[in-house]
Amino acid sequence: MILPIYLYGQSVLRQETEEIDANYPDLRKLVDDMYETMYASDGIGLAAPQVGLSIRLIVIDADALKESFPELEGVKLTLINPELEVLTDGKKVTREEGCLSLPGLHEPVSRYEKVRLNWLDIDFVEHEEVFEGFLSRIIQHEYDHLEQTLYVDRTTPIRKQLIRNKLRNIAEGRVACDYRVKQNAKKR
Ligand code: NI
């Protein structure tokens, strides 16, 4: 089932998230629905707050980017209760990002090159891995959603000023979208 994606301005994107356990109701169905929703909107990652749920759950399928990033071929990750740690060399890289909750916007964002992630998979098996390159960026972007942060929060003050009207339009329901969304009522 395709779920509506909550757009910028919806309060759930700024609410604290909770860890889940194996008793979370219909978790497998929810994860399937999140993948379906993500594919239907041509996304490569989706975090639970974007479908209106304040829980620590992320789905990623980066295979669609394999032309530009061969290392992303077949990369599909379901991340439950992830914990992210920035690795001490602390090097940052700037690249453009977009987000399904912010249709029509793409902005450069500076991110750490290397992070370590701990998480549980759909069977609640524990994993730990170090991620680099573009996958590290995708993970940091999605992890931010669990920490009430959107990528536009991380742009420079000048860029923030330049996109102010676009952000207001999204928050006030004046944005057209070719996928199912939940947004604030249109303000005139
Ligand atoms: Ni996003």
GROMACS .gro file of C-alpha atoms and ligand atoms in nm:
model
  189
    1MET     CA    1   0.000   0.000   0.000
    2ILE     CA    2   0.132   0.341  -0.095
    3LEU     CA    3   0.133   0.574   0.205
    4PRO     CA    4   0.110   0.954   0.186
    5ILE     CA    5   0.444   1.130   0.233
    6TYR     CA    6   0.434   1.408   0.493
    7LEU     CA    7   0.569   1.732   0.354
    8TYR     CA    8   0.775   2.007   0.514
    9GLY     CA    9   0.552   2.196   0.757
   10GLN     CA   10   0.392   1.881   0.900
   11SER     CA   11   0.472   1.867   1.271
   12VAL     CA   12   0.557   1.495   1.272
   13LEU     CA   13   0.883   1.576   1.091
   14ARG     CA   14   0.990   1.769   1.403
   15GLN     CA   15   0.875   1.520   1.665
   16GLU     CA   16   1.103   1.299   1.869
   17THR     CA   17   1.123   0.936   1.756
   18GLU     CA   18   1.107   0.623   1.967
   19GLU     CA   19   1.285   0.291   1.935
   20ILE     CA   20   1.073  -0.008   1.843
   21ASP     CA   21   1.090  -0.377   1.935
   22ALA     CA   22   0.984  -0.697   1.760
   23ASN     CA   23   0.631  -0.660   1.900
   24TYR     CA   24   0.566  -0.344   1.701
   25PRO     CA   25   0.230  -0.414   1.531
   26ASP     CA   26   0.247  -0.526   1.165
   27LEU     CA   27   0.610  -0.420   1.128
   28ARG     CA   28   0.676  -0.629   0.817
   29LYS     CA   29   0.370  -0.484   0.645
   30LEU     CA   30   0.482  -0.133   0.741
   31VAL     CA   31   0.832  -0.191   0.602
   32ASP     CA   32   0.684  -0.333   0.277
   33ASP     CA   33   0.456  -0.029   0.251
   34MET     CA   34   0.750   0.207   0.307
   35TYR     CA   35   0.947   0.043   0.024
   36GLU     CA   36   0.642   0.059  -0.203
   37THR     CA   37   0.587   0.426  -0.114
   38MET     CA   38   0.953   0.507  -0.177
   39TYR     CA   39   0.959   0.332  -0.517
   40ALA     CA   40   0.632   0.501  -0.622
   41SER     CA   41   0.787   0.843  -0.560
   42ASP     CA   42   1.130   0.756  -0.712
   43GLY     CA   43   1.305   0.797  -0.376
   44ILE     CA   44   1.616   0.614  -0.259
   45GLY     CA   45   1.550   0.646   0.114
   46LEU     CA   46   1.252   0.699   0.341
   47ALA     CA   47   1.232   0.746   0.717
   48ALA     CA   48   0.926   0.664   0.930
   49PRO     CA   49   0.849   1.029   1.026
   50GLN     CA   50   0.797   1.094   0.653
   51VAL     CA   51   0.498   0.857   0.664
   52GLY     CA   52   0.372   1.013   0.986
   53LEU     CA   53   0.526   0.773   1.239
   54SER     CA   54   0.757   0.887   1.521
   55ILE     CA   55   0.964   0.568   1.530
   56ARG     CA   56   1.328   0.486   1.454
   57LEU     CA   57   1.290   0.306   1.122
   58ILE     CA   58   1.446   0.375   0.780
   59VAL     CA   59   1.435   0.202   0.443
   60ILE     CA   60   1.699   0.257   0.173
   61ASP     CA   61   1.731   0.120  -0.179
   62ALA     CA   62   2.010   0.296  -0.365
   63ASP     CA   63   2.029   0.060  -0.664
   64ALA     CA   64   1.871   0.325  -0.891
   65LEU     CA   65   2.191   0.534  -0.857
   66LYS     CA   66   2.426   0.259  -0.977
   67GLU     CA   67   2.497   0.437  -1.308
   68SER     CA   68   2.665   0.723  -1.122
   69PHE     CA   69   2.780   0.522  -0.818
   70PRO     CA   70   2.859   0.159  -0.913
   71GLU     CA   71   2.912   0.068  -0.546
   72LEU     CA   72   2.539   0.127  -0.484
   73GLU     CA   73   2.431  -0.164  -0.704
   74GLY     CA   74   2.197  -0.387  -0.503
   75VAL     CA   75   2.227  -0.180  -0.184
   76LYS     CA   76   1.904  -0.227   0.008
   77LEU     CA   77   1.890  -0.167   0.383
   78THR     CA   78   1.615  -0.178   0.643
   79LEU     CA   79   1.745   0.007   0.949
   80ILE     CA   80   1.571  -0.038   1.285
   81ASN     CA   81   1.684   0.166   1.587
   82PRO     CA   82   2.001   0.287   1.413
   83GLU     CA   83   2.276   0.463   1.608
   84LEU     CA   84   2.517   0.677   1.409
   85GLU     CA   85   2.865   0.776   1.505
   86VAL     CA   86   3.082   1.019   1.309
   87LEU     CA   87   3.433   0.882   1.269
   88THR     CA   88   3.707   1.096   1.411
   89ASP     CA   89   3.886   1.198   1.092
   90GLY     CA   90   3.580   1.422   1.050
   91LYS     CA   91   3.633   1.501   0.681
   92LYS     CA   92   3.334   1.668   0.512
   93VAL     CA   93   3.211   1.663   0.152
   94THR     CA   94   2.953   1.892  -0.012
   95ARG     CA   95   2.700   1.757  -0.262
   96GLU     CA   96   2.348   1.829  -0.372
   97GLU     CA   97   2.058   1.655  -0.195
   98GLY     CA   98   1.684   1.635  -0.230
   99CYS     CA   99   1.410   1.497  -0.007
  100LEU     CA  100   1.063   1.356  -0.074
  101SER     CA  101   0.929   1.582   0.202
  102LEU     CA  102   1.064   1.888   0.016
  103PRO     CA  103   0.943   1.852  -0.346
  104GLY     CA  104   1.110   2.067  -0.610
  105LEU     CA  105   1.415   2.156  -0.402
  106HIS     CA  106   1.779   2.051  -0.438
  107GLU     CA  107   2.050   2.210  -0.228
  108PRO     CA  108   2.417   2.150  -0.154
  109VAL     CA  109   2.481   1.998   0.189
  110SER     CA  110   2.807   1.937   0.368
  111ARG     CA  111   2.825   1.587   0.525
  112TYR     CA  112   3.082   1.371   0.697
  113GLU     CA  113   3.266   1.137   0.462
  114LYS     CA  114   3.269   0.840   0.698
  115VAL     CA  115   3.026   0.718   0.965
  116ARG     CA  116   2.979   0.406   1.171
  117LEU     CA  117   2.626   0.272   1.204
  118ASN     CA  118   2.476   0.016   1.442
  119TRP     CA  119   2.128  -0.113   1.362
  120LEU     CA  120   1.885  -0.403   1.373
  121ASP     CA  121   1.753  -0.561   1.055
  122ILE     CA  122   1.394  -0.676   1.001
  123ASP     CA  123   1.471  -0.998   1.194
  124PHE     CA  124   1.615  -0.789   1.480
  125VAL     CA  125   1.966  -0.915   1.410
  126GLU     CA  126   2.232  -0.662   1.509
  127HIS     CA  127   2.469  -0.510   1.252
  128GLU     CA  128   2.759  -0.268   1.262
  129GLU     CA  129   2.928  -0.123   0.956
  130VAL     CA  130   3.139   0.172   0.847
  131PHE     CA  131   2.994   0.361   0.550
  132GLU     CA  132   3.174   0.597   0.311
  133GLY     CA  133   3.097   0.788  -0.005
  134PHE     CA  134   2.747   0.848  -0.130
  135LEU     CA  135   2.591   0.573   0.083
  136SER     CA  136   2.727   0.744   0.392
  137ARG     CA  137   2.549   1.061   0.277
  138ILE     CA  138   2.218   0.879   0.220
  139ILE     CA  139   2.242   0.724   0.567
  140GLN     CA  140   2.320   1.059   0.732
  141HIS     CA  141   2.026   1.223   0.549
  142GLU     CA  142   1.782   0.952   0.660
  143TYR     CA  143   1.924   0.938   1.012
  144ASP     CA  144   1.869   1.313   1.037
  145HIS     CA  145   1.495   1.248   0.986
  146LEU     CA  146   1.500   1.045   1.310
  147GLU     CA  147   1.665   1.340   1.484
  148GLN     CA  148   1.405   1.598   1.371
  149THR     CA  149   1.651   1.745   1.120
  150LEU     CA  150   1.592   1.817   0.751
  151TYR     CA  151   1.873   1.869   0.504
  152VAL     CA  152   1.768   2.229   0.445
  153ASP     CA  153   1.853   2.295   0.812
  154ARG     CA  154   2.215   2.218   0.716
  155THR     CA  155   2.249   2.457   0.421
  156THR     CA  156   2.440   2.782   0.449
  157PRO     CA  157   2.267   3.100   0.577
  158ILE     CA  158   2.275   3.245   0.225
  159ARG     CA  159   2.107   2.939   0.071
  160LYS     CA  160   1.849   2.940   0.352
  161GLN     CA  161   1.764   3.298   0.262
  162LEU     CA  162   1.741   3.214  -0.109
  163ILE     CA  163   1.501   2.922  -0.059
  164ARG     CA  164   1.288   3.090   0.206
  165ASN     CA  165   0.991   3.149  -0.024
  166LYS     CA  166   1.004   2.797  -0.167
  167LEU     CA  167   1.002   2.654   0.185
  168ARG     CA  168   0.710   2.875   0.281
  169ASN     CA  169   0.519   2.760  -0.029
  170ILE     CA  170   0.566   2.396   0.068
  171ALA     CA  171   0.470   2.462   0.431
  172GLU     CA  172   0.159   2.651   0.323
  173GLY     CA  173   0.036   2.385   0.081
  174ARG     CA  174   0.128   2.564  -0.241
  175VAL     CA  175   0.326   2.286  -0.408
  176ALA     CA  176   0.230   2.039  -0.678
  177CYS     CA  177   0.352   1.684  -0.640
  178ASP     CA  178   0.317   1.375  -0.859
  179TYR     CA  179   0.310   1.136  -0.561
  180ARG     CA  180   0.069   1.097  -0.270
  181VAL     CA  181   0.136   1.352   0.003
  182LYS     CA  182  -0.001   1.492   0.325
  183GLN     CA  183   0.043   1.865   0.347
  184ASN     CA  184  -0.101   2.166   0.520
  185ALA     CA  185  -0.416   2.323   0.376
  186LYS     CA  186  -0.345   2.584   0.110
  187LYS     CA  187  -0.303   2.935   0.249
  188ARG     CA  188  -0.385   3.233   0.029
  189NI      NI  189   1.460   1.316   0.329
   0.00000   0.00000   0.00000
